[in-house]
Amino acid sequence: MLTWRASAVVCLILASLLTAPAVVAPTSPTATPASSTATSSASVPLESVPATNTPSPTPLSTHNELELTTALDRTPDRVGEITATVTAEIPSQFTELTLELPAGAQVVATSGFTRTADGDVAWDSNSNPATVTYRIDATVRSGADQPGAEGSYRFADTANWSLVQIPSVGDISGRIVGDDPEIVRKTTVAGPGVAGDRIAFLGPSEQRTQTAHGQRFTLVVPEAADLKAEPREIFESVTAASDRLRVGARDDEVLMIAAPTGDIEWAVRGIQTGDSDFWVRADEPLDTPANNWVHEYVHTRQDYSAAADARWITEATATYYAALLTLEADRVEFDRFQRFLAQGEDEPQASAVMTDPDTWENFANYRKGSLVAGDLDRRIRVATDGEASLDTVIRAINSHEGELTARDVSGYIDRIAGEGVASETDAATTATTVGDMWGSDAHVAAFGGEPARFAFRFADDTPLSVNGTSRPLPAAGENLTVAVNETVSVGVTVENVGGTTGDYQLPFNVGDYETTQTGRLSPGETTTHRFDQRFTESGSYRIAVGGEEIRVTATENATTTRPPINVPTQIEVPGFGVAVAVSALLLVTRIWLQRSG
């Protein structure tokens, strides 16, 4: 239930050999849990220093990346610890390099690195690659701090498996000459297991994947885990949530780990950390308003940094959406949904003030918070005749620049649903009381008309053409090959599959370039957009549109004249999830954010 965000901000402090000023540039490593290896990269802006009279150490890598690979290994003879070996491949512009090791790391071997007085490791300016191996305590304990919490473990190493935070190096400092380097982080697992960007599982397991709505979901089921829900149903639950939540961009990869429960008493029912890694206790059910698989997934869709008076939103909306989406999936009846949210009416949580975390007793941010969030959703739908919902507010929040405050939230609600709803929400979040849970009639009145939702599919007539000539869509895993200077045209049909009129955004991406088409559709109405892209240079390109992608290879040797080809029609693309954009405020630029809760 808790969301942990990147706790180690990496600072690269690099300066010339001749000058004292340092350049500090934060990097935010991410990773891809595609197998047992995770990779991330960050471009680091640095001041270039002339190389005059500055020797270049050898031998060194000639590429422009500082590549740090952390290999994780179990230590069965030392239960509670794991071993990490960091291998640094160092580009030629580095003359000095120091790595900050994780707190509590016990160095057991180095090659090309030496220990410093403050416990870090410094490069000898000659060896390449350089390595450092250290043992670290993999166990993270805490007191119970969420509903249903038992035991004391958040992360643990046992005699047979390890579910751990990835112990990456922290601050990186040094001196460079020449071009700015790029930092690339990778995590691998020695033996069976899988690594995400913040969490790794070490031990025998089965991995299953499913792609939906532009996301690739990986479910890791350890041999030691007794999974209560069927993997197929877990995928159905989280992918339905992926489609239903129209709150902003989705992560490309989602790593879900079923935490074994036989050997460990977990302090929490689940933890989400980093961009999109989370674990959930293997014995968690799906047919409950407290659907923790959905709860943790919702956390992956929260992208904001909240001040104390807006922090309640994180757990409140994750708890509310888990219940609402489970209701909408027909996994629970309304009376169970109603009783679940009505927990917020009980003391002592009912007396808590949502904008004051010091008053949160008995998990008030979950219990009272979810009731307040749900009532806000209901009021927005009523005030806007179903054209907006809580999704609209969360999308605005996710696009917020800087720290999010309660005043900011109120301003977004005002612009979306009016001053009256904003005032009512301000009162609800600052009061020591709470309104009653709404009944079934009020629910039907507010939620019966589903908000606008948009599905995207390739156009029925000529979904793909090259220089005006129709072409078949490439099969999964295959590329569309075109000649340099040919133009690829992609047609996409948008349909409002929701219950009310609403606005949509349809982005078209080719590499780093993006353009967006917008429009407004009534329920059941469709329209078609075409996107044209001319490829002037040879290479491999990724076209992403409507949540799906096409790989294009442009080559000088491609045949430029092709006969027309009949294209199959009714090619469906899963719902992409471009959220309803009710006002221009939803177009605010996304930023890198910190989550908590």
Coordinates of C-alpha atoms in Angstrom, one line a residue:
M1 CA 0.0 0.0 0.0
L2 CA 3.0 2.3 0.4
T3 CA 4.6 4.2 -2.4
W4 CA 8.3 4.7 -2.1
R5 CA 10.0 7.1 -4.5
A6 CA 13.7 7.3 -5.5
S7 CA 15.5 7.9 -2.3
A8 CA 19.0 8.2 -3.7
V9 CA 19.3 11.3 -5.9
V10 CA 22.4 10.9 -7.9
C11 CA 24.6 14.0 -8.2
L12 CA 27.4 14.1 -10.6
I13 CA 30.0 16.8 -9.5
L14 CA 32.5 17.2 -12.3
A15 CA 35.0 20.0 -12.9
S16 CA 38.1 20.6 -14.9
L17 CA 41.6 19.7 -13.7
L18 CA 42.5 23.3 -13.8
T19 CA 39.5 25.0 -12.2
A20 CA 37.8 24.6 -8.8
P21 CA 34.1 25.2 -9.6
A22 CA 31.9 22.1 -9.6
V23 CA 28.9 21.4 -11.8
V24 CA 26.1 19.6 -10.0
A25 CA 23.5 17.8 -12.1
P26 CA 20.8 15.6 -10.7
T27 CA 20.0 12.4 -12.5
S28 CA 16.9 10.2 -12.1
P29 CA 17.7 6.6 -13.0
T30 CA 15.0 4.4 -14.2
A31 CA 15.0 0.8 -15.5
T32 CA 13.2 -1.8 -17.6
P33 CA 12.2 -5.1 -16.0
A34 CA 12.2 -7.0 -19.3
S35 CA 14.2 -9.9 -17.9
S36 CA 16.7 -10.3 -15.1
T37 CA 18.5 -7.1 -16.4
A38 CA 17.3 -3.6 -15.8
T39 CA 18.8 -0.6 -17.6
S40 CA 18.5 3.2 -17.2
S41 CA 20.2 6.2 -18.6
A42 CA 20.3 9.9 -17.9
S43 CA 21.9 12.7 -19.9
V44 CA 24.0 14.8 -17.7
P45 CA 24.6 18.4 -18.7
L46 CA 28.2 19.4 -17.9
E47 CA 30.6 22.2 -18.7
S48 CA 33.2 21.1 -21.3
V49 CA 36.8 21.9 -20.4
P50 CA 39.5 22.4 -23.0
A51 CA 41.9 19.4 -23.1
T52 CA 45.0 21.6 -23.6
N53 CA 48.0 20.3 -21.5
T54 CA 45.7 17.7 -20.0
P55 CA 46.8 14.1 -20.4
S56 CA 44.2 11.5 -21.3
P57 CA 44.5 8.3 -19.1
T58 CA 44.6 5.0 -20.9
P59 CA 43.2 2.5 -21.5
L60 CA 39.7 3.9 -21.4
S61 CA 36.4 3.4 -23.2
T62 CA 36.0 5.7 -26.2
H63 CA 32.2 5.9 -25.9
N64 CA 30.5 8.8 -24.1
E65 CA 28.8 6.8 -21.4
L66 CA 29.7 6.1 -17.8
E67 CA 28.1 2.6 -17.5
L68 CA 27.4 1.3 -14.0
T69 CA 26.3 -2.3 -13.8
T70 CA 25.2 -3.7 -10.5
A71 CA 25.1 -7.5 -10.3
L72 CA 23.1 -8.8 -7.4
D73 CA 23.8 -12.2 -5.8
R74 CA 22.4 -14.1 -2.9
T75 CA 24.5 -15.2 0.1
P76 CA 22.7 -18.3 1.5
D77 CA 25.4 -18.7 4.1
R78 CA 24.7 -15.2 5.4
V79 CA 20.9 -15.0 5.6
G80 CA 19.8 -11.4 5.7
E81 CA 22.5 -10.1 3.4
I82 CA 23.0 -10.0 -0.4
T83 CA 26.1 -9.2 -2.4
A84 CA 26.3 -6.4 -5.0
T85 CA 29.2 -6.0 -7.5
V86 CA 29.3 -2.7 -9.3
T87 CA 31.3 -2.6 -12.6
A88 CA 32.1 0.8 -13.9
E89 CA 33.0 1.2 -17.6
I90 CA 34.5 4.7 -17.7
P91 CA 34.6 6.9 -20.8
S92 CA 37.8 8.7 -21.8
Q93 CA 36.9 12.2 -20.6
F94 CA 37.1 11.1 -16.9
T95 CA 40.3 11.8 -15.1
E96 CA 38.9 11.2 -11.6
L97 CA 35.8 9.3 -10.4
T98 CA 34.4 8.6 -6.9
L99 CA 31.3 6.5 -6.1
E100 CA 29.3 6.8 -3.0
L101 CA 28.4 3.4 -1.7
P102 CA 25.0 2.6 0.0
A103 CA 24.8 3.2 3.7
G104 CA 25.9 0.1 5.6
A105 CA 27.8 -1.5 2.6
Q106 CA 30.7 -3.7 3.6
V107 CA 33.3 -3.8 0.9
V108 CA 34.8 -7.2 0.3
A109 CA 36.8 -6.7 -2.9
T110 CA 37.9 -4.0 -5.3
S111 CA 39.7 -3.8 -8.7
G112 CA 40.6 -0.4 -9.9
F113 CA 38.9 1.3 -6.9
T114 CA 40.3 2.1 -3.5
R115 CA 38.5 3.0 -0.3
T116 CA 38.3 6.6 0.8
A117 CA 38.3 8.0 4.3
D118 CA 34.6 8.6 4.3
G119 CA 33.7 5.1 3.1
D120 CA 33.3 5.7 -0.7
V121 CA 35.5 4.3 -3.4
A122 CA 37.8 6.3 -5.7
W123 CA 39.0 5.2 -9.2
D124 CA 42.7 4.7 -9.7
S125 CA 42.4 6.7 -13.0
N126 CA 43.9 3.8 -15.0
S127 CA 41.9 0.6 -14.7
N128 CA 38.9 0.1 -17.0
P129 CA 36.5 -1.4 -16.2
A130 CA 36.8 -1.0 -12.4
T131 CA 34.8 -3.0 -9.9
V132 CA 33.8 -2.9 -6.3
T133 CA 32.0 -5.8 -4.5
Y134 CA 30.1 -5.2 -1.2
R135 CA 27.7 -7.0 1.1
I136 CA 24.7 -5.2 2.4
D137 CA 21.8 -6.0 4.7
A138 CA 18.8 -6.7 2.6
T139 CA 16.2 -6.6 5.4
V140 CA 14.1 -3.5 5.8
R141 CA 11.9 -3.6 8.9
S142 CA 9.3 -1.2 10.3
G143 CA 6.3 -1.0 12.5
A144 CA 2.8 -1.6 11.0
D145 CA 1.6 1.6 9.4
Q146 CA -1.3 0.7 7.2
P147 CA -4.6 -1.1 7.3
G148 CA -4.3 -4.9 7.7
A149 CA -0.6 -4.6 8.5
E150 CA 1.1 -7.6 10.2
G151 CA 4.6 -8.4 11.1
S152 CA 7.6 -6.1 10.5
Y153 CA 9.2 -6.8 7.1
R154 CA 9.1 -4.5 4.0
F155 CA 12.0 -6.2 2.2
A156 CA 13.7 -9.4 3.2
D157 CA 16.3 -12.0 2.4
T158 CA 15.6 -15.6 3.4
A159 CA 17.5 -18.9 3.1
N160 CA 15.7 -19.6 -0.3
W161 CA 14.8 -16.2 -1.8
S162 CA 15.3 -12.4 -1.6
L163 CA 12.8 -9.6 -2.2
V164 CA 15.0 -6.5 -2.0
Q165 CA 15.5 -2.9 -2.8
I166 CA 18.3 -2.5 -5.4
P167 CA 21.4 -1.2 -3.5
S168 CA 22.7 1.2 -6.1
V169 CA 25.6 3.5 -5.6
G170 CA 24.5 7.0 -4.7
D171 CA 26.4 10.3 -5.5
I172 CA 28.9 10.2 -8.3
S173 CA 31.6 12.8 -8.4
G174 CA 34.8 13.4 -10.4
R175 CA 36.6 15.4 -13.0
I176 CA 36.2 15.3 -16.8
V177 CA 37.8 16.9 -19.8
G178 CA 35.8 17.2 -23.0
D179 CA 32.3 16.2 -23.9
D180 CA 29.5 15.7 -21.4
P181 CA 29.1 12.0 -20.4
E182 CA 25.9 10.1 -20.0
I183 CA 25.2 7.9 -17.0
V184 CA 23.8 4.5 -17.8
R185 CA 22.8 2.2 -14.9
K186 CA 22.0 -1.5 -15.3
T187 CA 21.0 -4.1 -12.8
T188 CA 21.5 -7.8 -13.3
V189 CA 20.7 -10.9 -11.2
A190 CA 23.2 -13.7 -10.8
G191 CA 21.1 -16.8 -11.2
P192 CA 17.3 -16.9 -11.3
G193 CA 15.4 -13.7 -10.6
V194 CA 14.4 -10.4 -12.0
A195 CA 15.4 -6.7 -11.5
G196 CA 13.3 -3.6 -12.0
D197 CA 14.4 -0.1 -11.5
R198 CA 14.0 -0.2 -7.7
I199 CA 13.0 -3.7 -6.7
A200 CA 14.6 -7.1 -7.4
F201 CA 13.6 -10.7 -6.7
L202 CA 16.4 -13.2 -6.3
G203 CA 15.4 -16.8 -6.5
P204 CA 13.4 -19.4 -8.5
S205 CA 10.3 -17.9 -10.0
E206 CA 7.9 -18.0 -13.0
Q207 CA 7.6 -14.8 -15.1
R208 CA 4.6 -14.0 -17.2
T209 CA 4.1 -10.9 -19.4
Q210 CA 1.2 -9.2 -21.0
T211 CA 1.0 -6.1 -23.1
A212 CA -2.0 -3.8 -23.0
H213 CA -2.8 -0.1 -23.5
G214 CA 0.8 0.7 -24.3
Q215 CA 2.2 -1.0 -21.2
R216 CA 4.1 -4.2 -20.8
F217 CA 3.2 -5.9 -17.5
T218 CA 5.6 -8.5 -16.0
L219 CA 4.2 -10.7 -13.2
V220 CA 6.8 -12.5 -11.1
V221 CA 5.5 -15.5 -9.2
P222 CA 8.2 -17.0 -6.9
E223 CA 8.3 -20.8 -6.4
A224 CA 7.9 -20.1 -2.7
A225 CA 4.7 -18.1 -3.3
D226 CA 1.2 -19.6 -2.9
L227 CA -0.7 -17.2 -5.2
K228 CA -4.3 -16.7 -4.2
A229 CA -5.5 -15.2 -7.5
E230 CA -5.0 -16.6 -10.9
P231 CA -2.3 -14.8 -12.9
R232 CA -4.8 -14.4 -15.7
E233 CA -7.2 -12.6 -13.4
I234 CA -4.4 -10.4 -12.0
F235 CA -3.6 -9.3 -15.5
E236 CA -7.2 -8.7 -16.2
S237 CA -7.6 -6.5 -13.1
V238 CA -4.6 -4.3 -13.6
T239 CA -4.9 -4.0 -17.4
A240 CA -8.6 -3.0 -16.9
A241 CA -7.3 -0.3 -14.5
S242 CA -4.7 0.8 -17.0
D243 CA -7.4 1.3 -19.6
R244 CA -9.9 2.9 -17.2
L245 CA -7.6 5.4 -15.5
R246 CA -7.4 8.5 -17.7
V247 CA -5.0 10.5 -15.5
G248 CA -2.0 11.0 -17.8
A249 CA 0.9 9.1 -19.3
R250 CA 1.6 5.4 -18.6
D251 CA 4.9 3.8 -17.9
D252 CA 6.2 1.5 -20.6
E253 CA 7.0 -1.2 -18.2
V254 CA 5.3 -2.4 -15.0
L255 CA 6.9 -5.0 -12.7
M256 CA 4.6 -6.8 -10.3
I257 CA 6.0 -9.3 -7.8
A258 CA 3.9 -11.7 -5.7
A259 CA 5.6 -11.7 -2.3
P260 CA 5.8 -15.2 -0.6
T261 CA 4.0 -15.2 2.7
G262 CA 5.1 -18.5 4.2
D263 CA 8.4 -17.5 5.7
I264 CA 7.9 -13.8 6.3
E265 CA 5.3 -11.7 8.1
W266 CA 5.1 -8.6 6.0
A267 CA 4.5 -5.2 7.7
V268 CA 2.4 -4.1 4.7
R269 CA 0.2 -5.6 2.1
G270 CA 2.2 -4.2 -0.7
I271 CA 4.8 -1.6 -1.7
Q272 CA 5.2 0.5 -4.8
T273 CA 8.5 2.3 -5.4
G274 CA 10.3 3.9 -8.2
D275 CA 8.4 4.5 -11.4
S276 CA 6.4 1.3 -11.8
D277 CA 7.8 -1.5 -9.6
F278 CA 5.6 -3.0 -6.8
W279 CA 5.1 -6.1 -4.8
V280 CA 1.9 -7.5 -3.4
R281 CA 1.5 -10.3 -0.9
A282 CA 0.8 -13.5 -2.8
D283 CA -2.3 -14.2 -0.6
E284 CA -4.1 -10.9 -1.6
P285 CA -7.5 -11.5 -3.2
L286 CA -8.9 -9.6 -6.2
D287 CA -12.6 -9.8 -5.3
T288 CA -12.5 -7.1 -2.6
P289 CA -12.9 -3.3 -2.5
A290 CA -9.4 -3.4 -0.9
N291 CA -8.0 -4.8 -4.2
N292 CA -4.3 -4.3 -3.5
W293 CA -3.1 -5.3 -7.0
V294 CA -5.1 -2.3 -8.3
H295 CA -4.1 -0.1 -5.4
E296 CA -0.4 -0.5 -6.1
Y297 CA -0.9 -0.1 -9.8
V298 CA -2.8 3.2 -9.2
H299 CA 0.3 4.5 -7.4
T300 CA 2.3 4.0 -10.6
R301 CA 0.0 6.5 -12.2
Q302 CA 0.6 9.3 -9.6
D303 CA 3.2 11.8 -10.8
Y304 CA 3.4 14.7 -8.4
S305 CA 5.3 16.0 -5.4
A306 CA 2.8 16.9 -2.6
A307 CA 3.2 19.3 0.2
A308 CA 2.0 18.2 3.6
D309 CA -1.4 19.6 3.2
A310 CA -2.0 17.7 -0.1
R311 CA -0.3 14.5 0.9
W312 CA -3.5 12.8 1.8
I313 CA -4.4 12.5 -1.9
T314 CA -1.8 9.8 -2.6
E315 CA -3.3 7.0 -0.4
A316 CA -6.8 8.3 -0.6
T317 CA -7.1 8.1 -4.3
A318 CA -5.3 4.8 -4.6
T319 CA -7.7 3.3 -2.0
Y320 CA -10.8 4.8 -3.6
Y321 CA -9.8 3.8 -7.2
A322 CA -9.0 0.3 -6.1
A323 CA -12.6 0.0 -4.7
L324 CA -14.3 1.8 -7.6
L325 CA -12.5 -0.1 -10.4
T326 CA -13.2 -3.4 -8.6
L327 CA -16.9 -2.4 -8.5
E328 CA -16.9 -1.3 -12.1
A329 CA -15.3 -4.7 -13.0
D330 CA -18.3 -6.5 -11.3
R331 CA -16.0 -8.1 -8.8
V332 CA -18.0 -6.7 -5.8
E333 CA -21.5 -5.5 -5.3
F334 CA -22.3 -1.9 -4.4
D335 CA -23.1 -2.7 -0.8
R336 CA -19.6 -4.0 -0.2
F337 CA -18.2 -0.9 -2.0
Q338 CA -20.4 1.3 0.2
R339 CA -19.4 -0.4 3.5
F340 CA -15.7 -0.2 2.6
L341 CA -15.8 3.6 2.0
A342 CA -18.1 4.1 5.0
Q343 CA -15.1 3.1 7.2
G344 CA -14.2 6.7 6.9
E345 CA -17.2 7.6 9.1
D346 CA -15.8 5.8 12.1
E347 CA -13.7 7.3 14.9
P348 CA -10.9 8.1 15.3
Q349 CA -10.3 8.5 11.6
A350 CA -13.4 10.6 11.1
S351 CA -12.0 13.4 13.3
A352 CA -8.7 13.6 11.4
V353 CA -8.0 16.6 9.2
M354 CA -6.9 15.6 5.8
T355 CA -4.7 18.6 5.3
D356 CA -2.9 17.9 8.6
P357 CA -0.9 14.6 8.6
D358 CA -0.3 14.9 12.3
T359 CA -4.0 14.2 13.0
W360 CA -4.1 11.0 10.9
E361 CA -5.1 8.2 13.3
N362 CA -6.1 4.7 12.4
F363 CA -4.9 5.2 8.8
A364 CA -7.2 8.2 8.3
N365 CA -5.6 9.1 5.0
Y366 CA -6.7 5.7 3.6
R367 CA -10.1 5.4 5.3
K368 CA -11.5 9.0 5.6
G369 CA -9.4 10.0 2.7
S370 CA -10.9 7.5 0.3
L371 CA -14.4 8.6 1.3
V372 CA -13.5 12.3 0.8
A373 CA -12.0 11.4 -2.6
G374 CA -15.0 9.4 -3.7
D375 CA -17.4 12.1 -2.7
L376 CA -15.3 14.6 -4.7
D377 CA -15.5 12.3 -7.7
R378 CA -19.3 12.1 -7.3
R379 CA -19.7 15.9 -6.9
I380 CA -17.6 16.7 -10.0
R381 CA -19.6 14.3 -12.1
V382 CA -22.9 15.8 -11.0
A383 CA -21.6 19.4 -11.4
T384 CA -20.3 18.8 -15.0
D385 CA -23.1 16.5 -16.2
G386 CA -20.6 13.7 -16.4
E387 CA -18.2 15.5 -18.6
A388 CA -15.5 15.4 -15.9
S389 CA -14.6 13.2 -13.0
L390 CA -11.8 12.7 -10.4
D391 CA -9.7 11.5 -13.3
T392 CA -9.7 15.0 -14.7
V393 CA -8.4 16.5 -11.4
I394 CA -5.7 13.8 -11.1
R395 CA -4.6 14.5 -14.6
A396 CA -4.2 18.1 -13.8
I397 CA -2.4 17.3 -10.6
N398 CA 0.0 15.0 -12.5
S399 CA 0.9 17.9 -14.8
H400 CA 1.5 20.3 -11.9
E401 CA 4.8 22.0 -11.9
G402 CA 6.6 22.2 -8.5
E403 CA 5.3 21.2 -5.2
L404 CA 1.5 20.5 -5.1
T405 CA -0.4 22.3 -2.3
A406 CA -4.0 22.1 -1.1
R407 CA -4.5 25.6 -2.6
D408 CA -3.3 24.2 -6.0
V409 CA -5.8 21.3 -5.7
S410 CA -8.6 23.7 -4.9
G411 CA -7.7 25.8 -7.9
Y412 CA -7.9 22.8 -10.3
I413 CA -11.2 21.7 -8.9
D414 CA -12.6 25.2 -9.3
R415 CA -11.5 25.4 -12.9
I416 CA -12.9 21.9 -13.7
A417 CA -16.1 21.7 -11.7
G418 CA -16.8 25.2 -10.4
E419 CA -16.3 27.3 -7.2
G420 CA -19.0 25.4 -5.4
V421 CA -17.4 22.0 -5.6
A422 CA -14.0 23.5 -4.8
S423 CA -15.4 25.2 -1.6
E424 CA -17.1 21.9 -0.6
T425 CA -13.9 20.0 -1.0
D426 CA -11.9 22.6 1.0
A427 CA -14.4 22.2 3.8
A428 CA -14.3 18.4 3.7
T429 CA -10.5 18.3 3.8
T430 CA -10.1 20.8 6.7
A431 CA -13.0 19.6 8.9
T432 CA -12.9 17.3 11.9
T433 CA -16.1 15.6 10.7
V434 CA -17.0 13.7 7.5
G435 CA -20.2 13.4 5.5
D436 CA -22.1 10.1 5.2
M437 CA -21.3 7.7 2.4
W438 CA -23.7 8.1 -0.5
G439 CA -26.4 5.6 -1.3
S440 CA -27.1 3.5 -4.4
D441 CA -29.6 6.1 -5.9
A442 CA -27.0 8.9 -5.6
H443 CA -24.4 6.6 -7.1
V444 CA -26.5 5.8 -10.1
A445 CA -27.4 9.4 -10.6
A446 CA -23.7 10.4 -10.6
F447 CA -22.0 7.4 -12.1
G448 CA -24.7 5.9 -14.2
G449 CA -23.6 8.2 -17.1
E450 CA -20.1 7.0 -17.7
P451 CA -17.6 9.9 -18.4
A452 CA -16.2 10.2 -21.9
R453 CA -13.7 7.5 -22.7
F454 CA -11.8 7.2 -25.9
A455 CA -10.7 4.1 -27.8
F456 CA -8.3 4.2 -30.7
R457 CA -7.9 1.8 -33.6
F458 CA -6.2 1.9 -37.0
A459 CA -8.5 3.4 -39.6
D460 CA -10.7 1.0 -41.5
D461 CA -9.8 2.5 -44.9
T462 CA -6.1 2.5 -45.6
P463 CA -4.7 2.5 -42.0
L464 CA -1.1 2.6 -43.4
S465 CA 0.3 3.9 -46.7
V466 CA 3.7 4.7 -48.1
N467 CA 3.9 7.6 -50.6
G468 CA 0.1 7.3 -51.1
T469 CA 0.2 3.5 -51.7
S470 CA -1.6 1.3 -49.1
R471 CA 0.6 -1.1 -47.2
P472 CA -0.2 -4.0 -44.8
L473 CA 0.5 -3.4 -41.1
P474 CA 3.7 -5.1 -40.1
A475 CA 3.3 -8.3 -38.0
A476 CA 4.1 -8.2 -34.3
G477 CA 7.9 -7.9 -33.8
E478 CA 8.5 -7.0 -37.5
N479 CA 9.5 -3.7 -39.0
L480 CA 8.0 -1.7 -41.9
T481 CA 10.8 -1.1 -44.4
V482 CA 10.7 2.1 -46.5
A483 CA 13.2 4.0 -48.6
V484 CA 14.8 7.2 -47.5
N485 CA 12.6 10.2 -48.4
E486 CA 9.4 8.1 -48.5
T487 CA 6.5 9.3 -46.5
V488 CA 4.6 7.0 -44.1
S489 CA 0.9 7.9 -43.4
V490 CA -0.9 6.4 -40.5
G491 CA -4.6 6.6 -40.0
V492 CA -6.2 6.3 -36.6
T493 CA -9.9 6.3 -35.7
V494 CA -11.0 7.7 -32.4
E495 CA -14.3 6.6 -30.8
N496 CA -16.0 7.9 -27.7
V497 CA -16.9 4.7 -25.9
G498 CA -18.0 6.5 -22.8
G499 CA -21.4 7.9 -21.8
T500 CA -21.0 11.6 -22.2
T501 CA -19.5 14.2 -24.6
G502 CA -15.8 14.9 -24.0
D503 CA -12.5 16.1 -25.3
Y504 CA -9.6 13.9 -26.3
Q505 CA -5.9 14.1 -27.1
L506 CA -4.3 11.8 -29.6
P507 CA -0.5 12.0 -29.6
F508 CA 1.7 10.9 -32.5
N509 CA 5.4 10.2 -31.6
V510 CA 8.3 9.5 -33.9
G511 CA 11.4 9.2 -31.7
D512 CA 11.7 12.4 -29.7
Y513 CA 9.2 14.3 -31.9
E514 CA 5.6 14.6 -30.9
T515 CA 2.5 16.2 -32.4
T516 CA -1.0 16.0 -31.0
Q517 CA -4.4 16.0 -32.5
T518 CA -7.4 17.0 -30.3
G519 CA -11.1 17.0 -30.7
R520 CA -14.5 16.6 -29.1
L521 CA -16.9 13.6 -29.6
S522 CA -20.3 12.7 -28.4
P523 CA -21.0 9.1 -27.0
G524 CA -20.6 6.6 -29.8
E525 CA -19.2 9.2 -32.3
T526 CA -16.0 8.5 -34.2
T527 CA -13.5 10.5 -36.2
T528 CA -10.3 9.7 -38.1
H529 CA -7.0 11.4 -38.0
R530 CA -4.0 10.9 -40.4
F531 CA -0.4 11.5 -39.4
D532 CA 2.3 11.8 -42.1
Q533 CA 6.0 11.3 -41.5
R534 CA 8.8 11.6 -44.1
F535 CA 12.0 9.8 -43.3
T536 CA 14.9 11.8 -44.7
E537 CA 17.7 9.7 -43.1
S538 CA 18.3 5.9 -42.9
G539 CA 17.9 4.3 -39.6
S540 CA 15.4 2.6 -37.3
Y541 CA 12.4 4.6 -36.0
R542 CA 9.5 4.0 -33.5
I543 CA 6.1 5.4 -34.4
A544 CA 3.8 5.5 -31.4
V545 CA 0.2 6.5 -31.9
G546 CA -3.0 5.6 -30.0
G547 CA -1.0 3.5 -27.5
E548 CA 0.4 1.2 -30.1
E549 CA 3.6 1.3 -32.1
I550 CA 5.0 0.6 -35.5
R551 CA 8.7 0.1 -36.1
V552 CA 10.0 1.6 -39.3
T553 CA 13.4 1.0 -41.0
A554 CA 14.4 3.5 -43.5
T555 CA 17.1 2.4 -45.9
E556 CA 18.8 3.6 -49.0
N557 CA 18.4 0.2 -50.6
A558 CA 14.6 -0.2 -50.1
T559 CA 12.5 -0.7 -53.2
T560 CA 10.6 2.5 -53.9
T561 CA 7.9 1.2 -56.3
R562 CA 5.4 -1.2 -54.8
P563 CA 2.1 -2.5 -56.1
P564 CA -1.0 -1.7 -54.1
I565 CA -1.8 -4.3 -51.4
N566 CA -5.2 -4.9 -50.0
V567 CA -5.3 -4.0 -46.3
P568 CA -7.4 -5.9 -43.8
T569 CA -10.1 -3.8 -42.1
Q570 CA -11.4 -3.7 -38.5
I571 CA -8.0 -3.8 -37.0
E572 CA -8.5 -3.1 -33.4
V573 CA -6.1 -1.3 -31.1
P574 CA -6.7 -1.6 -27.3
G575 CA -7.9 1.5 -25.6
F576 CA -4.9 3.8 -25.2
G577 CA -6.1 5.9 -22.3
V578 CA -5.6 9.4 -23.5
A579 CA -7.4 11.2 -20.7
V580 CA -10.3 13.6 -21.3
A581 CA -8.9 17.1 -21.5
V582 CA -11.7 19.3 -20.3
S583 CA -9.6 22.4 -20.1
A584 CA -6.3 23.8 -21.2
L585 CA -4.9 23.3 -17.7
L586 CA -4.5 19.6 -18.5
L587 CA -1.8 20.3 -21.0
V588 CA 0.7 21.5 -18.4
T589 CA 4.1 19.8 -18.8
R590 CA 4.9 16.6 -16.9
I591 CA 7.8 16.7 -14.4
W592 CA 9.8 14.2 -12.5
L593 CA 8.1 13.7 -9.1
Q594 CA 8.4 12.2 -5.7
R595 CA 5.7 9.9 -4.3
S596 CA 5.0 9.0 -0.7
G597 CA 2.4 7.1 1.1

